[in-house]
Amino acid sequence: RVDHGTMLAATGASPRELLHERRVPASAPVGRRRLDVSADEVNEMNEAFDMFDPSGTGTIDYQEARVCFRALGFDVNRQRLAAMIGDHDRERTGHITRAAYVEIASQLYMERTPEVALESAFSLFDDQGTGKISRKDLRRVCRELGEALSDDELQAMIDEFDTDGDGLIDIEDFKSVLQEATIF
């Protein structure tokens, strides 16, 4: 799994900026349609690719690509992935280049529904998969981003958006926060 907090800290983006990032063209081979993805998404793609290409060959195999796509939050079935990779592996080496990987990942990002994007953003905070964001989760994300907020400030954030009074932010509360900020 890609450590989103580390990625956010490295890019200097806040979770809010991650969702509202200006979209930029991803690299695509000549003759193919360029897909628009955010700079953060491109960074995320490259980070996942680099985990499976530590020697810097510029290629990864089918299984590594499958794990990369899963790390990015895409659960692509084997047949579809084989077809997508096959379109880029014309010499049938069993490997794809970084450019081909970025193009495939960009296509997957562009197919992502707003609901899936919301769930992905929520998971940046809910890394334990509990379905709730606690003060501890907020503190971790703030620490990863270099933000120094007191427990009182973190609790005030929860109190403001916790609609059911359980002291936690669930996905519906999170969605309301983003809608109020006109991000989602």
PDB file of C-alpha atoms in Angstrom:
ATOM      1  CA  ARG A   1       0.000   0.000   0.000  1.00  0.00           C
ATOM      2  CA  VAL A   2       1.288   3.429  -0.905  1.00  0.00           C
ATOM      3  CA  ASP A   3       1.860   5.602   2.185  1.00  0.00           C
ATOM      4  CA  HIS A   4      -0.350   8.570   1.278  1.00  0.00           C
ATOM      5  CA  GLY A   5       0.755  10.631   4.265  1.00  0.00           C
ATOM      6  CA  THR A   6       4.373  10.437   3.181  1.00  0.00           C
ATOM      7  CA  MET A   7       3.381  11.310  -0.375  1.00  0.00           C
ATOM      8  CA  LEU A   8       1.342  14.267   0.809  1.00  0.00           C
ATOM      9  CA  ALA A   9       4.183  15.498   2.984  1.00  0.00           C
ATOM     10  CA  ALA A  10       6.689  15.090   0.152  1.00  0.00           C
ATOM     11  CA  THR A  11       4.546  17.065  -2.261  1.00  0.00           C
ATOM     12  CA  GLY A  12       3.546  19.649   0.316  1.00  0.00           C
ATOM     13  CA  ALA A  13      -0.113  19.110  -0.553  1.00  0.00           C
ATOM     14  CA  SER A  14      -2.845  19.005   2.030  1.00  0.00           C
ATOM     15  CA  PRO A  15      -5.584  16.371   1.791  1.00  0.00           C
ATOM     16  CA  ARG A  16      -7.903  19.178   0.646  1.00  0.00           C
ATOM     17  CA  GLU A  17      -5.438  20.169  -2.092  1.00  0.00           C
ATOM     18  CA  LEU A  18      -5.109  16.527  -3.100  1.00  0.00           C
ATOM     19  CA  LEU A  19      -8.789  16.481  -3.999  1.00  0.00           C
ATOM     20  CA  HIS A  20      -8.790  19.906  -5.614  1.00  0.00           C
ATOM     21  CA  GLU A  21      -5.424  19.728  -7.409  1.00  0.00           C
ATOM     22  CA  ARG A  22      -5.244  21.301 -10.850  1.00  0.00           C
ATOM     23  CA  ARG A  23      -5.178  18.547 -13.438  1.00  0.00           C
ATOM     24  CA  VAL A  24      -2.095  18.210 -15.646  1.00  0.00           C
ATOM     25  CA  PRO A  25      -1.441  15.952 -18.639  1.00  0.00           C
ATOM     26  CA  ALA A  26       0.292  12.641 -17.919  1.00  0.00           C
ATOM     27  CA  SER A  27       2.956  11.327 -20.233  1.00  0.00           C
ATOM     28  CA  ALA A  28       1.608   9.237 -23.067  1.00  0.00           C
ATOM     29  CA  PRO A  29       3.272   7.659 -26.079  1.00  0.00           C
ATOM     30  CA  VAL A  30       2.995   9.524 -29.369  1.00  0.00           C
ATOM     31  CA  GLY A  31      -0.235   8.816 -31.186  1.00  0.00           C
ATOM     32  CA  ARG A  32      -2.218   8.022 -28.058  1.00  0.00           C
ATOM     33  CA  ARG A  33      -4.749  10.254 -26.372  1.00  0.00           C
ATOM     34  CA  ARG A  34      -3.273  12.157 -23.421  1.00  0.00           C
ATOM     35  CA  LEU A  35      -5.185  11.697 -20.209  1.00  0.00           C
ATOM     36  CA  ASP A  36      -5.512  14.436 -17.614  1.00  0.00           C
ATOM     37  CA  VAL A  37      -4.535  13.455 -14.073  1.00  0.00           C
ATOM     38  CA  SER A  38      -3.408  15.558 -11.151  1.00  0.00           C
ATOM     39  CA  ALA A  39       0.232  16.116 -10.258  1.00  0.00           C
ATOM     40  CA  ASP A  40      -0.386  14.205  -7.025  1.00  0.00           C
ATOM     41  CA  GLU A  41      -1.771  11.263  -8.981  1.00  0.00           C
ATOM     42  CA  VAL A  42       1.311  11.225 -11.225  1.00  0.00           C
ATOM     43  CA  ASN A  43       3.542  11.327  -8.127  1.00  0.00           C
ATOM     44  CA  GLU A  44       1.549   8.464  -6.629  1.00  0.00           C
ATOM     45  CA  MET A  45       1.916   6.430  -9.838  1.00  0.00           C
ATOM     46  CA  ASN A  46       5.660   7.022  -9.983  1.00  0.00           C
ATOM     47  CA  GLU A  47       6.146   6.142  -6.332  1.00  0.00           C
ATOM     48  CA  ALA A  48       4.317   2.841  -6.785  1.00  0.00           C
ATOM     49  CA  PHE A  49       6.301   2.074  -9.977  1.00  0.00           C
ATOM     50  CA  ASP A  50       9.622   2.871  -8.271  1.00  0.00           C
ATOM     51  CA  MET A  51       8.893   0.354  -5.504  1.00  0.00           C
ATOM     52  CA  PHE A  52       8.964  -2.402  -8.140  1.00  0.00           C
ATOM     53  CA  ASP A  53      11.785  -0.995 -10.231  1.00  0.00           C
ATOM     54  CA  PRO A  54      14.475  -0.356  -7.604  1.00  0.00           C
ATOM     55  CA  SER A  55      17.309  -0.929 -10.093  1.00  0.00           C
ATOM     56  CA  GLY A  56      15.853   1.702 -12.433  1.00  0.00           C
ATOM     57  CA  THR A  57      15.365  -0.473 -15.536  1.00  0.00           C
ATOM     58  CA  GLY A  58      12.270   1.519 -16.476  1.00  0.00           C
ATOM     59  CA  THR A  59      10.112  -1.600 -16.803  1.00  0.00           C
ATOM     60  CA  ILE A  60       7.973  -3.804 -14.553  1.00  0.00           C
ATOM     61  CA  ASP A  61       6.347  -7.158 -15.232  1.00  0.00           C
ATOM     62  CA  TYR A  62       2.644  -8.075 -15.259  1.00  0.00           C
ATOM     63  CA  GLN A  63       2.501  -9.167 -11.600  1.00  0.00           C
ATOM     64  CA  GLU A  64       4.389  -6.077 -10.418  1.00  0.00           C
ATOM     65  CA  ALA A  65       2.031  -3.865 -12.444  1.00  0.00           C
ATOM     66  CA  ARG A  66      -0.956  -5.629 -10.886  1.00  0.00           C
ATOM     67  CA  VAL A  67       0.387  -4.946  -7.380  1.00  0.00           C
ATOM     68  CA  CYS A  68       1.136  -1.308  -8.335  1.00  0.00           C
ATOM     69  CA  PHE A  69      -2.434  -0.785  -9.502  1.00  0.00           C
ATOM     70  CA  ARG A  70      -3.743  -2.332  -6.290  1.00  0.00           C
ATOM     71  CA  ALA A  71      -1.486  -0.025  -4.262  1.00  0.00           C
ATOM     72  CA  LEU A  72      -3.115   2.876  -6.110  1.00  0.00           C
ATOM     73  CA  GLY A  73      -6.543   1.571  -5.133  1.00  0.00           C
ATOM     74  CA  PHE A  74      -7.502  -0.127  -8.401  1.00  0.00           C
ATOM     75  CA  ASP A  75      -8.737  -3.701  -8.277  1.00  0.00           C
ATOM     76  CA  VAL A  76      -8.495  -4.553 -11.962  1.00  0.00           C
ATOM     77  CA  ASN A  77      -9.491  -8.098 -12.937  1.00  0.00           C
ATOM     78  CA  ARG A  78      -6.831 -10.285 -14.536  1.00  0.00           C
ATOM     79  CA  GLN A  79      -8.374 -10.370 -18.010  1.00  0.00           C
ATOM     80  CA  ARG A  80      -8.723  -6.604 -18.277  1.00  0.00           C
ATOM     81  CA  LEU A  81      -5.235  -6.006 -16.917  1.00  0.00           C
ATOM     82  CA  ALA A  82      -3.748  -8.563 -19.309  1.00  0.00           C
ATOM     83  CA  ALA A  83      -5.492  -6.826 -22.220  1.00  0.00           C
ATOM     84  CA  MET A  84      -4.360  -3.361 -21.099  1.00  0.00           C
ATOM     85  CA  ILE A  85      -0.774  -4.495 -20.659  1.00  0.00           C
ATOM     86  CA  GLY A  86      -0.898  -6.480 -23.898  1.00  0.00           C
ATOM     87  CA  ASP A  87      -1.797  -3.301 -25.778  1.00  0.00           C
ATOM     88  CA  HIS A  88       1.532  -1.837 -24.606  1.00  0.00           C
ATOM     89  CA  ASP A  89       3.725  -4.950 -24.674  1.00  0.00           C
ATOM     90  CA  ARG A  90       3.794  -5.478 -28.423  1.00  0.00           C
ATOM     91  CA  GLU A  91       7.041  -7.492 -28.287  1.00  0.00           C
ATOM     92  CA  ARG A  92       5.426  -9.803 -25.691  1.00  0.00           C
ATOM     93  CA  THR A  93       8.276  -9.433 -23.192  1.00  0.00           C
ATOM     94  CA  GLY A  94       5.958  -9.642 -20.204  1.00  0.00           C
ATOM     95  CA  HIS A  95       7.061  -6.147 -19.148  1.00  0.00           C
ATOM     96  CA  ILE A  96       5.755  -2.616 -19.616  1.00  0.00           C
ATOM     97  CA  THR A  97       7.622   0.661 -19.567  1.00  0.00           C
ATOM     98  CA  ARG A  98       7.025   3.467 -17.098  1.00  0.00           C
ATOM     99  CA  ALA A  99       5.297   5.493 -19.837  1.00  0.00           C
ATOM    100  CA  ALA A 100       2.916   2.611 -20.605  1.00  0.00           C
ATOM    101  CA  TYR A 101       2.263   2.081 -16.892  1.00  0.00           C
ATOM    102  CA  VAL A 102       1.492   5.802 -16.412  1.00  0.00           C
ATOM    103  CA  GLU A 103      -0.857   5.747 -19.384  1.00  0.00           C
ATOM    104  CA  ILE A 104      -2.745   2.712 -18.039  1.00  0.00           C
ATOM    105  CA  ALA A 105      -2.887   4.166 -14.526  1.00  0.00           C
ATOM    106  CA  SER A 106      -4.070   7.504 -15.925  1.00  0.00           C
ATOM    107  CA  GLN A 107      -6.883   5.735 -17.738  1.00  0.00           C
ATOM    108  CA  LEU A 108      -7.877   4.006 -14.491  1.00  0.00           C
ATOM    109  CA  TYR A 109      -7.824   7.326 -12.606  1.00  0.00           C
ATOM    110  CA  MET A 110     -10.022   8.947 -15.244  1.00  0.00           C
ATOM    111  CA  GLU A 111     -12.530   6.074 -14.954  1.00  0.00           C
ATOM    112  CA  ARG A 112     -12.737   6.519 -11.182  1.00  0.00           C
ATOM    113  CA  THR A 113     -16.129   7.792 -10.022  1.00  0.00           C
ATOM    114  CA  PRO A 114     -16.433  10.696  -7.570  1.00  0.00           C
ATOM    115  CA  GLU A 115     -17.630   8.214  -4.930  1.00  0.00           C
ATOM    116  CA  VAL A 116     -14.483   6.117  -5.344  1.00  0.00           C
ATOM    117  CA  ALA A 117     -12.353   9.286  -5.175  1.00  0.00           C
ATOM    118  CA  LEU A 118     -14.122  10.216  -1.938  1.00  0.00           C
ATOM    119  CA  GLU A 119     -13.441   6.774  -0.469  1.00  0.00           C
ATOM    120  CA  SER A 120      -9.798   7.050  -1.507  1.00  0.00           C
ATOM    121  CA  ALA A 121      -9.473  10.444   0.179  1.00  0.00           C
ATOM    122  CA  PHE A 122     -11.215   9.091   3.288  1.00  0.00           C
ATOM    123  CA  SER A 123      -8.727   6.214   3.426  1.00  0.00           C
ATOM    124  CA  LEU A 124      -5.877   8.745   3.686  1.00  0.00           C
ATOM    125  CA  PHE A 125      -7.189   9.412   7.175  1.00  0.00           C
ATOM    126  CA  ASP A 126      -8.729   6.021   8.007  1.00  0.00           C
ATOM    127  CA  ASP A 127      -5.614   3.930   7.399  1.00  0.00           C
ATOM    128  CA  GLN A 128      -6.849   1.165   9.737  1.00  0.00           C
ATOM    129  CA  GLY A 129     -10.020   0.726   7.694  1.00  0.00           C
ATOM    130  CA  THR A 130     -12.390   1.213  10.631  1.00  0.00           C
ATOM    131  CA  GLY A 131     -14.803   3.389   8.672  1.00  0.00           C
ATOM    132  CA  LYS A 132     -14.248   6.224  11.158  1.00  0.00           C
ATOM    133  CA  ILE A 133     -11.689   9.013  11.554  1.00  0.00           C
ATOM    134  CA  SER A 134     -10.584   9.554  15.135  1.00  0.00           C
ATOM    135  CA  ARG A 135      -8.607  12.329  16.758  1.00  0.00           C
ATOM    136  CA  LYS A 136      -5.634   9.942  16.637  1.00  0.00           C
ATOM    137  CA  ASP A 137      -6.062   9.606  12.848  1.00  0.00           C
ATOM    138  CA  LEU A 138      -6.224  13.388  12.434  1.00  0.00           C
ATOM    139  CA  ARG A 139      -3.129  13.789  14.626  1.00  0.00           C
ATOM    140  CA  ARG A 140      -1.208  11.237  12.486  1.00  0.00           C
ATOM    141  CA  VAL A 141      -2.107  12.967   9.218  1.00  0.00           C
ATOM    142  CA  CYS A 142      -1.234  16.388  10.657  1.00  0.00           C
ATOM    143  CA  ARG A 143       2.103  15.030  11.892  1.00  0.00           C
ATOM    144  CA  GLU A 144       2.823  13.513   8.453  1.00  0.00           C
ATOM    145  CA  LEU A 145       2.065  16.884   6.881  1.00  0.00           C
ATOM    146  CA  GLY A 146       4.157  18.807   9.389  1.00  0.00           C
ATOM    147  CA  GLU A 147       1.096  20.546  10.861  1.00  0.00           C
ATOM    148  CA  ALA A 148       1.235  21.166  14.592  1.00  0.00           C
ATOM    149  CA  LEU A 149      -2.350  21.169  15.884  1.00  0.00           C
ATOM    150  CA  SER A 150      -3.219  20.778  19.535  1.00  0.00           C
ATOM    151  CA  ASP A 151      -5.565  18.077  20.814  1.00  0.00           C
ATOM    152  CA  ASP A 152      -8.138  20.808  21.434  1.00  0.00           C
ATOM    153  CA  GLU A 153      -7.922  21.960  17.804  1.00  0.00           C
ATOM    154  CA  LEU A 154      -8.220  18.381  16.546  1.00  0.00           C
ATOM    155  CA  GLN A 155     -11.195  17.738  18.808  1.00  0.00           C
ATOM    156  CA  ALA A 156     -12.830  20.959  17.607  1.00  0.00           C
ATOM    157  CA  MET A 157     -12.531  19.675  14.035  1.00  0.00           C
ATOM    158  CA  ILE A 158     -14.239  16.436  14.992  1.00  0.00           C
ATOM    159  CA  ASP A 159     -16.920  18.197  17.021  1.00  0.00           C
ATOM    160  CA  GLU A 160     -17.724  20.486  14.103  1.00  0.00           C
ATOM    161  CA  PHE A 161     -18.310  17.688  11.607  1.00  0.00           C
ATOM    162  CA  ASP A 162     -19.429  14.718  13.718  1.00  0.00           C
ATOM    163  CA  THR A 163     -23.155  14.583  12.980  1.00  0.00           C
ATOM    164  CA  ASP A 164     -24.064  11.505  15.024  1.00  0.00           C
ATOM    165  CA  GLY A 165     -22.210  12.549  18.191  1.00  0.00           C
ATOM    166  CA  ASP A 166     -20.018   9.446  18.488  1.00  0.00           C
ATOM    167  CA  GLY A 167     -16.801  11.503  18.597  1.00  0.00           C
ATOM    168  CA  LEU A 168     -15.656  10.197  15.215  1.00  0.00           C
ATOM    169  CA  ILE A 169     -15.983  11.296  11.601  1.00  0.00           C
ATOM    170  CA  ASP A 170     -17.567   8.686   9.334  1.00  0.00           C
ATOM    171  CA  ILE A 171     -17.676   8.713   5.539  1.00  0.00           C
ATOM    172  CA  GLU A 172     -20.923  10.720   5.445  1.00  0.00           C
ATOM    173  CA  ASP A 173     -19.467  13.353   7.801  1.00  0.00           C
ATOM    174  CA  PHE A 174     -16.338  13.453   5.639  1.00  0.00           C
ATOM    175  CA  LYS A 175     -18.422  13.911   2.501  1.00  0.00           C
ATOM    176  CA  SER A 176     -20.244  16.827   4.177  1.00  0.00           C
ATOM    177  CA  VAL A 177     -16.888  18.450   5.036  1.00  0.00           C
ATOM    178  CA  LEU A 178     -15.803  18.260   1.411  1.00  0.00           C
ATOM    179  CA  GLN A 179     -19.156  19.493   0.117  1.00  0.00           C
ATOM    180  CA  GLU A 180     -19.044  22.487   2.469  1.00  0.00           C
ATOM    181  CA  ALA A 181     -15.582  23.268   1.142  1.00  0.00           C
ATOM    182  CA  THR A 182     -16.951  22.790  -2.418  1.00  0.00           C
ATOM    183  CA  ILE A 183     -14.263  20.214  -3.116  1.00  0.00           C
ATOM    184  CA  PHE A 184     -16.511  17.218  -3.791  1.00  0.00           C
TER     185      PHE A 184
END
